[in-house]
XYZ file of N, CA, C and O in Angstrom:
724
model
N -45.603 8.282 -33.193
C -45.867 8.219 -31.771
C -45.119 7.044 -31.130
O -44.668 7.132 -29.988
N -44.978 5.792 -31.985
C -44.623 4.584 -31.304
C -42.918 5.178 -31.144
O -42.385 5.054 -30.041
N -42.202 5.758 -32.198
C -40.936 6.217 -32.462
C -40.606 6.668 -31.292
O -39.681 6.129 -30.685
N -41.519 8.083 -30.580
C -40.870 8.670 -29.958
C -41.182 8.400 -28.259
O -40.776 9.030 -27.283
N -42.076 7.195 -28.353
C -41.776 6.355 -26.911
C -40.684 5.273 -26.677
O -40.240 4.698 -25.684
N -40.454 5.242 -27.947
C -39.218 4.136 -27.872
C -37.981 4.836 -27.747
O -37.017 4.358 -27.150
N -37.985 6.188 -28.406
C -36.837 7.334 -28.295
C -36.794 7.833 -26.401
O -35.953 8.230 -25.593
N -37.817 7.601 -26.416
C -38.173 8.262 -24.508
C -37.483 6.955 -23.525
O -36.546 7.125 -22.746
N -38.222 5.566 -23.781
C -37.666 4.444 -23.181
C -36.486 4.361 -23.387
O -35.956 3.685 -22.506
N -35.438 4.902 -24.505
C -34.250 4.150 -24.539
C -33.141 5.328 -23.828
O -31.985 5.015 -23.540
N -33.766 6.866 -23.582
C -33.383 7.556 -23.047
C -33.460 7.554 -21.180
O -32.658 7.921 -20.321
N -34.823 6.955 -21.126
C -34.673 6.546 -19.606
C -33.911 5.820 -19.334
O -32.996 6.182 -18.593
N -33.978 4.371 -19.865
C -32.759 3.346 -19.907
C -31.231 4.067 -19.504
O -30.457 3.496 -18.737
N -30.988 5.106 -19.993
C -29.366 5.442 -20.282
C -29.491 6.353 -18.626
O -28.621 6.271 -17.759
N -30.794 7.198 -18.496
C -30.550 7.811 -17.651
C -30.334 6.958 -15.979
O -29.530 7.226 -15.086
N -31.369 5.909 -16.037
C -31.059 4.958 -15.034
C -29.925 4.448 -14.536
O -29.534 4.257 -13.384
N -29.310 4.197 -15.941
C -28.006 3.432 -16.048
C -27.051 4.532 -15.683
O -26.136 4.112 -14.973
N -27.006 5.454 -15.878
C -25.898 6.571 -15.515
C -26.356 6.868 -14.207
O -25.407 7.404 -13.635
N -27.264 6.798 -13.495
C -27.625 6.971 -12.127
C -27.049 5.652 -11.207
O -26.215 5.660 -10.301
N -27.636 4.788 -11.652
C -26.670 3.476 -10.881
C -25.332 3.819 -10.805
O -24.881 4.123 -9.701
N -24.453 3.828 -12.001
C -22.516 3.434 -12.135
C -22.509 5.211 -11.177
O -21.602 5.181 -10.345
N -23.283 6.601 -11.155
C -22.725 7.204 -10.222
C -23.095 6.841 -8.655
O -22.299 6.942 -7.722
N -24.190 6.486 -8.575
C -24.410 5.490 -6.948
C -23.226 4.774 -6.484
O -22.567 4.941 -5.459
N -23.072 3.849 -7.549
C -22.161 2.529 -6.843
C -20.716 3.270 -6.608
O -20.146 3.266 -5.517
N -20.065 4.083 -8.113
C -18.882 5.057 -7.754
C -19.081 6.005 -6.064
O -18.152 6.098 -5.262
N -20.006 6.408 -5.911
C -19.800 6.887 -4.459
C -19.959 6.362 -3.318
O -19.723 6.771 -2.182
N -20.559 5.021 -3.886
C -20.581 3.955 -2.577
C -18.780 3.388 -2.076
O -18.100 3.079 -1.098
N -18.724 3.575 -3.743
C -17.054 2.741 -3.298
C -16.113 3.661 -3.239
O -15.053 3.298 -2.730
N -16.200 4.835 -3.643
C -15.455 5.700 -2.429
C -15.646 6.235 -1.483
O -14.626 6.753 -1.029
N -16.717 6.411 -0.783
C -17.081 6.764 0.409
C -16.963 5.315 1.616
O -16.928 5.608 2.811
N -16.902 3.695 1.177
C -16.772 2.843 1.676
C -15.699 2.087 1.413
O -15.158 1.498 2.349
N -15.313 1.996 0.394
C -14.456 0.599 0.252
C -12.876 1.193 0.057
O -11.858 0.844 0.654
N -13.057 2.253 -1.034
C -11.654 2.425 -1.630
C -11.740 4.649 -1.837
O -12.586 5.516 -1.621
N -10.354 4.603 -2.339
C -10.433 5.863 -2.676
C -8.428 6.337 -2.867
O -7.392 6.080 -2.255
N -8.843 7.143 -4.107
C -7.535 7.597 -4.641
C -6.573 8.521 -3.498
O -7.249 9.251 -2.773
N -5.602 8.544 -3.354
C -4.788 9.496 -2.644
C -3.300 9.164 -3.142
O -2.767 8.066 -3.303
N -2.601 10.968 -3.413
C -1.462 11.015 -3.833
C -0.573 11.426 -2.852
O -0.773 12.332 -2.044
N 0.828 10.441 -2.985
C 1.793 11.206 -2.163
C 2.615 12.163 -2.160
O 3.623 12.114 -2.866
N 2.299 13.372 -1.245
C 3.370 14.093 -1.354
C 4.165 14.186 -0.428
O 3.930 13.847 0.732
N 5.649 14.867 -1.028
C 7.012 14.733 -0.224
C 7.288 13.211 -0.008
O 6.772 12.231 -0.546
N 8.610 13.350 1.287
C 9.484 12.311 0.524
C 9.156 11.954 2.621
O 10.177 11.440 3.079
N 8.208 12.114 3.566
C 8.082 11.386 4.563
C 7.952 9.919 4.895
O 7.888 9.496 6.049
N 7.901 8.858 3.353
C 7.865 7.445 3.443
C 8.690 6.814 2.654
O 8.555 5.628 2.350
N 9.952 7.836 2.114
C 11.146 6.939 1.240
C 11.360 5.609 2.411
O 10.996 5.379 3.564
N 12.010 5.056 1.563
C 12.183 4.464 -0.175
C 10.439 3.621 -0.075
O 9.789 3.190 -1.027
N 10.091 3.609 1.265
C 8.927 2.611 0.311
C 7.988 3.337 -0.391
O 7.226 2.750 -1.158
N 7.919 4.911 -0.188
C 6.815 5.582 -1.201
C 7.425 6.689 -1.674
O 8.367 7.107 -1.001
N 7.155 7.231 -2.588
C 7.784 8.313 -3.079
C 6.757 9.165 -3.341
O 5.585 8.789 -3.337
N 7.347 11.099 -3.738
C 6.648 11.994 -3.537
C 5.984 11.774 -5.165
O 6.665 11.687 -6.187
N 4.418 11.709 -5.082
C 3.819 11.659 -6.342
C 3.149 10.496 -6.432
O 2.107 10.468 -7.088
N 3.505 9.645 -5.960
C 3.156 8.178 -6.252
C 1.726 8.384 -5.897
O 1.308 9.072 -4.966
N 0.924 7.598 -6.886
C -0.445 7.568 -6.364
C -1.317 6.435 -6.079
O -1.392 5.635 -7.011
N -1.972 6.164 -5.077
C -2.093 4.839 -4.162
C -3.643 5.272 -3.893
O -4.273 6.310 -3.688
N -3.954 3.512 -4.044
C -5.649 3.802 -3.623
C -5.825 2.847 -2.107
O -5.341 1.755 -1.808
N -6.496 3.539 -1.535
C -6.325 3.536 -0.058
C -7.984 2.302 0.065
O -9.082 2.483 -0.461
N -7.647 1.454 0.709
C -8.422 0.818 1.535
C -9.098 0.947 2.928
O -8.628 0.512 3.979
N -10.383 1.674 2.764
C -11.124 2.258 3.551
C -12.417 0.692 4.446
O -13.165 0.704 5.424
N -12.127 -0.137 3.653
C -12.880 -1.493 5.079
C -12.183 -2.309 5.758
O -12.727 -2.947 6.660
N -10.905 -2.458 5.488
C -10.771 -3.337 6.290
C -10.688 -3.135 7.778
O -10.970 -4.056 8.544
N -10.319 -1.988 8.191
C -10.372 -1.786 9.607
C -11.431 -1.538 10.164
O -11.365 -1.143 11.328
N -12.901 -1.704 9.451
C -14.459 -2.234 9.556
C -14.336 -3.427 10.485
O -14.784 -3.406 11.631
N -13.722 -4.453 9.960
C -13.545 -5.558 10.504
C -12.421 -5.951 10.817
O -12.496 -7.150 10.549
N -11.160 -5.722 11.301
C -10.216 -5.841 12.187
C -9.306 -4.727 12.434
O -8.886 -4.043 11.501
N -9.109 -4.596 13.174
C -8.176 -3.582 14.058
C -6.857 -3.618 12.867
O -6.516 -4.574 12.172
N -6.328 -2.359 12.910
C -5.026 -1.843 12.735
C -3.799 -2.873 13.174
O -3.853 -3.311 14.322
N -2.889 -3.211 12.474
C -2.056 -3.953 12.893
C -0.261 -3.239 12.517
O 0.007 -2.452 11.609
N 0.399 -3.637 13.207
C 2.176 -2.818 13.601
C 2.655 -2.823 12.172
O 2.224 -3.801 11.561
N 3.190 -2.261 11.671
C 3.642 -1.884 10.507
C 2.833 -1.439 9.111
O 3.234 -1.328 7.953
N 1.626 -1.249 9.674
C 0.624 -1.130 8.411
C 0.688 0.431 7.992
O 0.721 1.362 8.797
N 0.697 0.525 6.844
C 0.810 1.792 6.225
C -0.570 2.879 6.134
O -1.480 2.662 5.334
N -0.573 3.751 6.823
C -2.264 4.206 6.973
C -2.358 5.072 6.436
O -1.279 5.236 5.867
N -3.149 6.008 6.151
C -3.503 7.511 5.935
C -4.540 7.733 7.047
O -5.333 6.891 7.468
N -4.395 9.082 7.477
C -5.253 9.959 8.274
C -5.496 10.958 7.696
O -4.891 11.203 6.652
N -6.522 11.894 8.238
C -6.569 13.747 8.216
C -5.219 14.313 9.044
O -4.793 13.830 10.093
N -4.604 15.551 8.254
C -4.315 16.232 9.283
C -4.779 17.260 9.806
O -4.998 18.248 9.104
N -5.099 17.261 11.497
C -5.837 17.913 11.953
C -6.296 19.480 12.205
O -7.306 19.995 12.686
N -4.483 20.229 11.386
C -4.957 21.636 11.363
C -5.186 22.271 9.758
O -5.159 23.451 9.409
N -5.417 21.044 8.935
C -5.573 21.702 7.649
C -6.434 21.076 6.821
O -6.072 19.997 6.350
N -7.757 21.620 6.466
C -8.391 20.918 5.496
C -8.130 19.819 4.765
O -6.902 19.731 4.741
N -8.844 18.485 3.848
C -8.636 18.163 2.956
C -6.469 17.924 3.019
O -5.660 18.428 2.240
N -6.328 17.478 3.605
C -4.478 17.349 3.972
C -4.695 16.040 4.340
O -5.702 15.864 5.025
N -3.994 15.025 4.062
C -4.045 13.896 4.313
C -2.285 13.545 4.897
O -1.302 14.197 4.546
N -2.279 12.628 5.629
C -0.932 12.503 6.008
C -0.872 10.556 6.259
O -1.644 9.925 6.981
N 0.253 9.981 5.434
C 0.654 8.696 5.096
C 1.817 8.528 6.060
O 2.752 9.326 6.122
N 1.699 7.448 6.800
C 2.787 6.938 7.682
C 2.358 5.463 8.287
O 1.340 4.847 7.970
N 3.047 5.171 8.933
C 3.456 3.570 9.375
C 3.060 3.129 10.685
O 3.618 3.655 11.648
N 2.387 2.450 10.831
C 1.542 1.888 12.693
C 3.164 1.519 13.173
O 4.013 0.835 12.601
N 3.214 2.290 14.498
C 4.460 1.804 14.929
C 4.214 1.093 16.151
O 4.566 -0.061 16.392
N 3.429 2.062 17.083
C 2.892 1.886 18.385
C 0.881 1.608 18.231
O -0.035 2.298 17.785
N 0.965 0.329 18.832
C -0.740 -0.160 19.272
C -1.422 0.527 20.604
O -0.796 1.274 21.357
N -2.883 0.139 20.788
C -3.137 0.746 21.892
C -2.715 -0.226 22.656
O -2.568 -1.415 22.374
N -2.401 0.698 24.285
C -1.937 0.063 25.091
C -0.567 0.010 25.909
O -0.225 -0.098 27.087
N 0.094 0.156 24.534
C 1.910 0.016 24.695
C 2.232 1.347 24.916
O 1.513 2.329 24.729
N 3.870 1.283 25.511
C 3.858 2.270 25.593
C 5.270 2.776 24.890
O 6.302 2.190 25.214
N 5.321 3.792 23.991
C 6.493 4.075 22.882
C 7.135 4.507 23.532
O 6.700 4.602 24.680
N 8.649 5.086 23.255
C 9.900 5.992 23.701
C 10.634 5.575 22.206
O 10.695 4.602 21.454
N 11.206 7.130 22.302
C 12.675 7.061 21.127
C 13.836 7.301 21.904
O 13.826 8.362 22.528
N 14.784 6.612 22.013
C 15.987 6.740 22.450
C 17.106 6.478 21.941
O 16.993 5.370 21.415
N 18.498 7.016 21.747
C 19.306 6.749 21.096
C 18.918 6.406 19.783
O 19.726 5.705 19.175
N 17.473 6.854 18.964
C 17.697 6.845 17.629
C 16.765 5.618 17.325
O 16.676 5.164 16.184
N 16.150 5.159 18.274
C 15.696 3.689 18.300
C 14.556 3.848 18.852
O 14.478 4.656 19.777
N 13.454 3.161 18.449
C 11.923 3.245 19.058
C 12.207 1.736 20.264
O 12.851 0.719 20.009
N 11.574 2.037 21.384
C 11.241 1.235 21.719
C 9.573 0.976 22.309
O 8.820 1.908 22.588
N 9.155 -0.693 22.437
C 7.938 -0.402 22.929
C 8.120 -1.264 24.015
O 8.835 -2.259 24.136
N 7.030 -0.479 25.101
C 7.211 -1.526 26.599
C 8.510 -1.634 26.769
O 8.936 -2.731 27.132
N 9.614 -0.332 26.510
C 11.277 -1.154 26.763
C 11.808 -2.067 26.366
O 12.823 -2.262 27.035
N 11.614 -3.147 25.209
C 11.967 -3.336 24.378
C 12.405 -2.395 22.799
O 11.592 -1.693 22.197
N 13.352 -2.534 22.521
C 14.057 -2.151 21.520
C 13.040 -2.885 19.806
O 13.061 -4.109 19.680
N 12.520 -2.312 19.054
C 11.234 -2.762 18.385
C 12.630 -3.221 16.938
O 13.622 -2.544 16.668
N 12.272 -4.313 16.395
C 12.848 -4.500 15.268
C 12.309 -4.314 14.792
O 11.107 -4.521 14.957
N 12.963 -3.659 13.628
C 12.066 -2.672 12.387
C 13.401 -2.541 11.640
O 14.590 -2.647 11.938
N 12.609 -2.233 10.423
C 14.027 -2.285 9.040
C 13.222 -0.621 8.284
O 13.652 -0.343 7.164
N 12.543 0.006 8.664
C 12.149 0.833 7.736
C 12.660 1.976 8.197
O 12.289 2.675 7.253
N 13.233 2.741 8.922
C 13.656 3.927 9.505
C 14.665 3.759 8.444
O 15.447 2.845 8.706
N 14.938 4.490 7.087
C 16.319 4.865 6.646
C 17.749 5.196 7.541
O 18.848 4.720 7.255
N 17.480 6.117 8.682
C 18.437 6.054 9.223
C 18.466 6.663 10.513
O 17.619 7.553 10.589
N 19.295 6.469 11.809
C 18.853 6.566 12.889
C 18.527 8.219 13.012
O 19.242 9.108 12.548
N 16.919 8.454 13.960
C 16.272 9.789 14.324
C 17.372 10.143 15.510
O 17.721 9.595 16.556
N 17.762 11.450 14.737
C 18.173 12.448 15.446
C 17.137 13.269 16.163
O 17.538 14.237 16.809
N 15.860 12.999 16.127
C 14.824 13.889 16.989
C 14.345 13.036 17.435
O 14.629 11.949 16.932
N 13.546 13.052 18.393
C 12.964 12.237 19.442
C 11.523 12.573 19.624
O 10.652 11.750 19.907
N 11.335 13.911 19.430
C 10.980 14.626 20.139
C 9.696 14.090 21.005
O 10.060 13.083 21.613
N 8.399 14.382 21.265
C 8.078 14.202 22.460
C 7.529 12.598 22.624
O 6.509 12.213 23.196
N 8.299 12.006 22.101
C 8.719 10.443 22.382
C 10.028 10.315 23.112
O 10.285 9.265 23.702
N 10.818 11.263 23.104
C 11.866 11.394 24.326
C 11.422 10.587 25.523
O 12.039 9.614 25.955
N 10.425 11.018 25.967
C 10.322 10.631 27.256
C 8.806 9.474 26.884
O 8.142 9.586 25.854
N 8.544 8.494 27.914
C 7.195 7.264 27.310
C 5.929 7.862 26.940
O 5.572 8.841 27.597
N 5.339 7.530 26.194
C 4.032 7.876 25.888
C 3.317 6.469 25.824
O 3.492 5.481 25.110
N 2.654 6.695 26.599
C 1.258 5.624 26.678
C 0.049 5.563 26.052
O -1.017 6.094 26.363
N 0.370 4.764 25.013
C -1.171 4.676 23.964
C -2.226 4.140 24.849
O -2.171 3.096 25.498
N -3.372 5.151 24.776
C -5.136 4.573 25.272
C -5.438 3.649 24.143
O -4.981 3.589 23.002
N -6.551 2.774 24.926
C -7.465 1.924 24.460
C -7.303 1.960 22.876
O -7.110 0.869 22.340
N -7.354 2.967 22.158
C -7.798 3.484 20.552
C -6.529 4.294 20.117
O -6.804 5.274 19.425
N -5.708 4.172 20.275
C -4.475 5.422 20.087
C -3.554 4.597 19.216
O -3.420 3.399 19.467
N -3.025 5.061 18.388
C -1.823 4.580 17.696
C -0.765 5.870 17.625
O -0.909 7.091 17.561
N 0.257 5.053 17.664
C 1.695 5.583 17.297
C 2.429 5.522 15.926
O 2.968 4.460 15.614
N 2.492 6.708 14.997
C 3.353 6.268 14.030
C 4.136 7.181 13.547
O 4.344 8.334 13.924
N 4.626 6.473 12.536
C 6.188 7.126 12.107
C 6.253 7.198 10.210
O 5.793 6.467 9.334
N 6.888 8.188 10.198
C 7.138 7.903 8.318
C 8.544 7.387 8.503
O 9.301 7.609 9.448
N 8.788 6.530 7.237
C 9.818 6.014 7.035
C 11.397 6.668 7.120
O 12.411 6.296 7.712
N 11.210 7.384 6.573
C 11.665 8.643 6.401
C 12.022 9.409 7.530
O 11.877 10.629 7.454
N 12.474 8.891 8.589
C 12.585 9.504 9.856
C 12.880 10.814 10.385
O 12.349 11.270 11.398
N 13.696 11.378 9.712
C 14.871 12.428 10.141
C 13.402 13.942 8.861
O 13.660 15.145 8.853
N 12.499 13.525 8.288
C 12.204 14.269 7.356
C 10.631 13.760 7.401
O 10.070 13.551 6.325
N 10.045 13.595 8.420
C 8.282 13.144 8.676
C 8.062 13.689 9.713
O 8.791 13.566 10.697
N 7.080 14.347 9.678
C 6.346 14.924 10.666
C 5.195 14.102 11.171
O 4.139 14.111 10.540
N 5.321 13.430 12.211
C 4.670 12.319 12.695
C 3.994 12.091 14.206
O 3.359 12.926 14.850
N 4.285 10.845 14.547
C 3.663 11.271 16.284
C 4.817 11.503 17.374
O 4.516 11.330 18.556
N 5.815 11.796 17.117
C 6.455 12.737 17.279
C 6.969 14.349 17.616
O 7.903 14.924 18.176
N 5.580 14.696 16.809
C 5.697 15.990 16.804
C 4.037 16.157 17.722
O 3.046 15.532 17.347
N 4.022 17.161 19.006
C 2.552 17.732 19.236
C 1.930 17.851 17.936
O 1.184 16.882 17.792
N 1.911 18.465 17.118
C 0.696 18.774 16.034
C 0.355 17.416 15.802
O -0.723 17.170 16.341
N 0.732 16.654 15.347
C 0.137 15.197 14.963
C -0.448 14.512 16.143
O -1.636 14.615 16.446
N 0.750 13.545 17.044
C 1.044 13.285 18.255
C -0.301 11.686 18.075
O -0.776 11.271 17.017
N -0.508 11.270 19.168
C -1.108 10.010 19.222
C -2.414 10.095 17.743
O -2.734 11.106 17.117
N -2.871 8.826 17.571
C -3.955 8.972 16.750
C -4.950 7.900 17.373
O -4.674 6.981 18.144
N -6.203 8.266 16.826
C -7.514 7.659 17.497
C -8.081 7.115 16.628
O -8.171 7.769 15.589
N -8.552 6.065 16.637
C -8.949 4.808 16.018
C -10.072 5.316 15.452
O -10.646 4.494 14.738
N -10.410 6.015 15.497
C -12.067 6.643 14.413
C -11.127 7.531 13.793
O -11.882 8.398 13.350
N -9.760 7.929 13.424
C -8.908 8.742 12.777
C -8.576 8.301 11.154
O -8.901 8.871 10.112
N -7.956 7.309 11.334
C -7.615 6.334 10.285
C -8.371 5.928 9.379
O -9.147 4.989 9.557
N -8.240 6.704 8.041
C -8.876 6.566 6.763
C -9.096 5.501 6.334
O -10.184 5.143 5.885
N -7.955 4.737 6.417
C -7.697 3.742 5.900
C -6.169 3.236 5.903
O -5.449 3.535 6.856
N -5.670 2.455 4.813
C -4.694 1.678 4.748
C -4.445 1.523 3.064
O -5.142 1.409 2.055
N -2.945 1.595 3.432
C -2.530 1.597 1.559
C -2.756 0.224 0.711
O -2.152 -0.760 1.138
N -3.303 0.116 -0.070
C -3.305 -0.900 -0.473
C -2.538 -0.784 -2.006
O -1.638 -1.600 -2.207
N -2.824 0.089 -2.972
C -2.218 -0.665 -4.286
C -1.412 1.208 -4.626
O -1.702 2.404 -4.598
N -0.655 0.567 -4.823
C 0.658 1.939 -6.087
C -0.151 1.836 -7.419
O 0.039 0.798 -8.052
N -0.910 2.625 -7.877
C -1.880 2.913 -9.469
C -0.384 3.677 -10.146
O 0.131 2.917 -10.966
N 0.312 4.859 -9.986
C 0.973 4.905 -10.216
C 2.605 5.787 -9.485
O 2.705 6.556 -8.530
N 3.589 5.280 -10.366
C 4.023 5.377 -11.647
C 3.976 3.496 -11.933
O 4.381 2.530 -11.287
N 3.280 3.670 -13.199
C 2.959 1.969 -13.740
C 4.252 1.369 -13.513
O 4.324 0.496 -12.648
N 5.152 1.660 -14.075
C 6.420 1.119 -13.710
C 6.753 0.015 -12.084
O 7.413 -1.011 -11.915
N 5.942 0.854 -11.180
C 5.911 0.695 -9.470
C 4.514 0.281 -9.342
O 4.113 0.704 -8.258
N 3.785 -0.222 -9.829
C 2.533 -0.773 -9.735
C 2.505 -1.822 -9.554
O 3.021 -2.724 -10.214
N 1.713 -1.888 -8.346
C 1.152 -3.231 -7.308
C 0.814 -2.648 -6.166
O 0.855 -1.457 -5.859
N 0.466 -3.604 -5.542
C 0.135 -4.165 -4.075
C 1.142 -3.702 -3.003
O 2.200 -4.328 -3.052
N 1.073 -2.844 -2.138
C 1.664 -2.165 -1.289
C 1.912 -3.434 -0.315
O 0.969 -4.154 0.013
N 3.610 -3.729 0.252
C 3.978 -4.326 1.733
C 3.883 -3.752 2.897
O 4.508 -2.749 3.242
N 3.209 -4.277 3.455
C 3.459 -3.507 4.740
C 4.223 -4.422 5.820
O 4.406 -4.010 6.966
N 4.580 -5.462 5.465
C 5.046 -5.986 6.910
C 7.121 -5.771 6.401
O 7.992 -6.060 7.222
């Protein structure tokens, strides 16, 4: 009898314990962190198609989105689709592409990540004015990202944004801490 309360206690024990580590695992992906893989080639050279990156889901808890930060969103006409690109435009400002070149507020924006000058514009052709909560962005990858650029994507809203890239898991080789500036 004593055997098989101690067989019972050491089985609760395990069951507790496997109830906690799955709690805290869904605390910290539903809050803090969470896996996402890249596909296609919309953020060469700084990301490549496959690479897999765990996304930082608090910090924009406590501070706002900042210009060059690498984000993930939903995309909005397809389930479970996630889409990775670059804060170009803040709220407030107001974007245009011209001659191949973003500008904000009419300034000409220095930036080193566009591989090479956009031949599309598209409905950044003409200014777009980010609201209060709106961001503007771009994949690196210019000429080959479907971005805010395009109507289907087009501005994004600050309750949009998953998060922010934080670490390359793999290919180990490329493992670390994601730049964003």
């Amino acid at each position: 009898m004593e055997q098989e309360r101690s067989i019972l206690r050491e089985l609760l024990g395990w069951i507790v314990y496997i109830l906690i580590i799955v709690g805290l695992t869904y605390l910290i992906i539903t809050f803090v962190g969470q896996r996402t893989r890249v596909s296609g080639s919309s953020m060469e050279t700084t990301l490549s198609d496959g690479d897999n990156l765990i996304v930082d889901k608090i910090s924009f808890r406590f501070r706002d989105p900042k210009r060059y930060e690498i984000i993930v969103f939903p995309y909005q006409y397809e389930d479970n689709t996630y889409y990775i690109k670059r804060i170009i435009g803040l709220p407030g400002e107001t974007v245009q592409v011209m001659d191949g070149k973003v500008y904000i507020d009419g300034q000409e924006l220095d930036e080193h990540y566009g591989n090479e000058e956009m031949l599309d514009p598209g409905i950044a052709g003409e200014p777009i004015t980010l609201g209060d909560d709106e961001y503007f962005v771009l994949g690196d990858n210019r000429n080959h990202s479907a971005d805010s650029r395009q109507e289907n994507v087009g501005k994004l809203h600050r309750k949009d944004l998953l998060g922010r890239a934080w670490i390359r898991i793999w290919p180990f080789s490329k493992f670390g801490v994601i730049k964003h500036e």
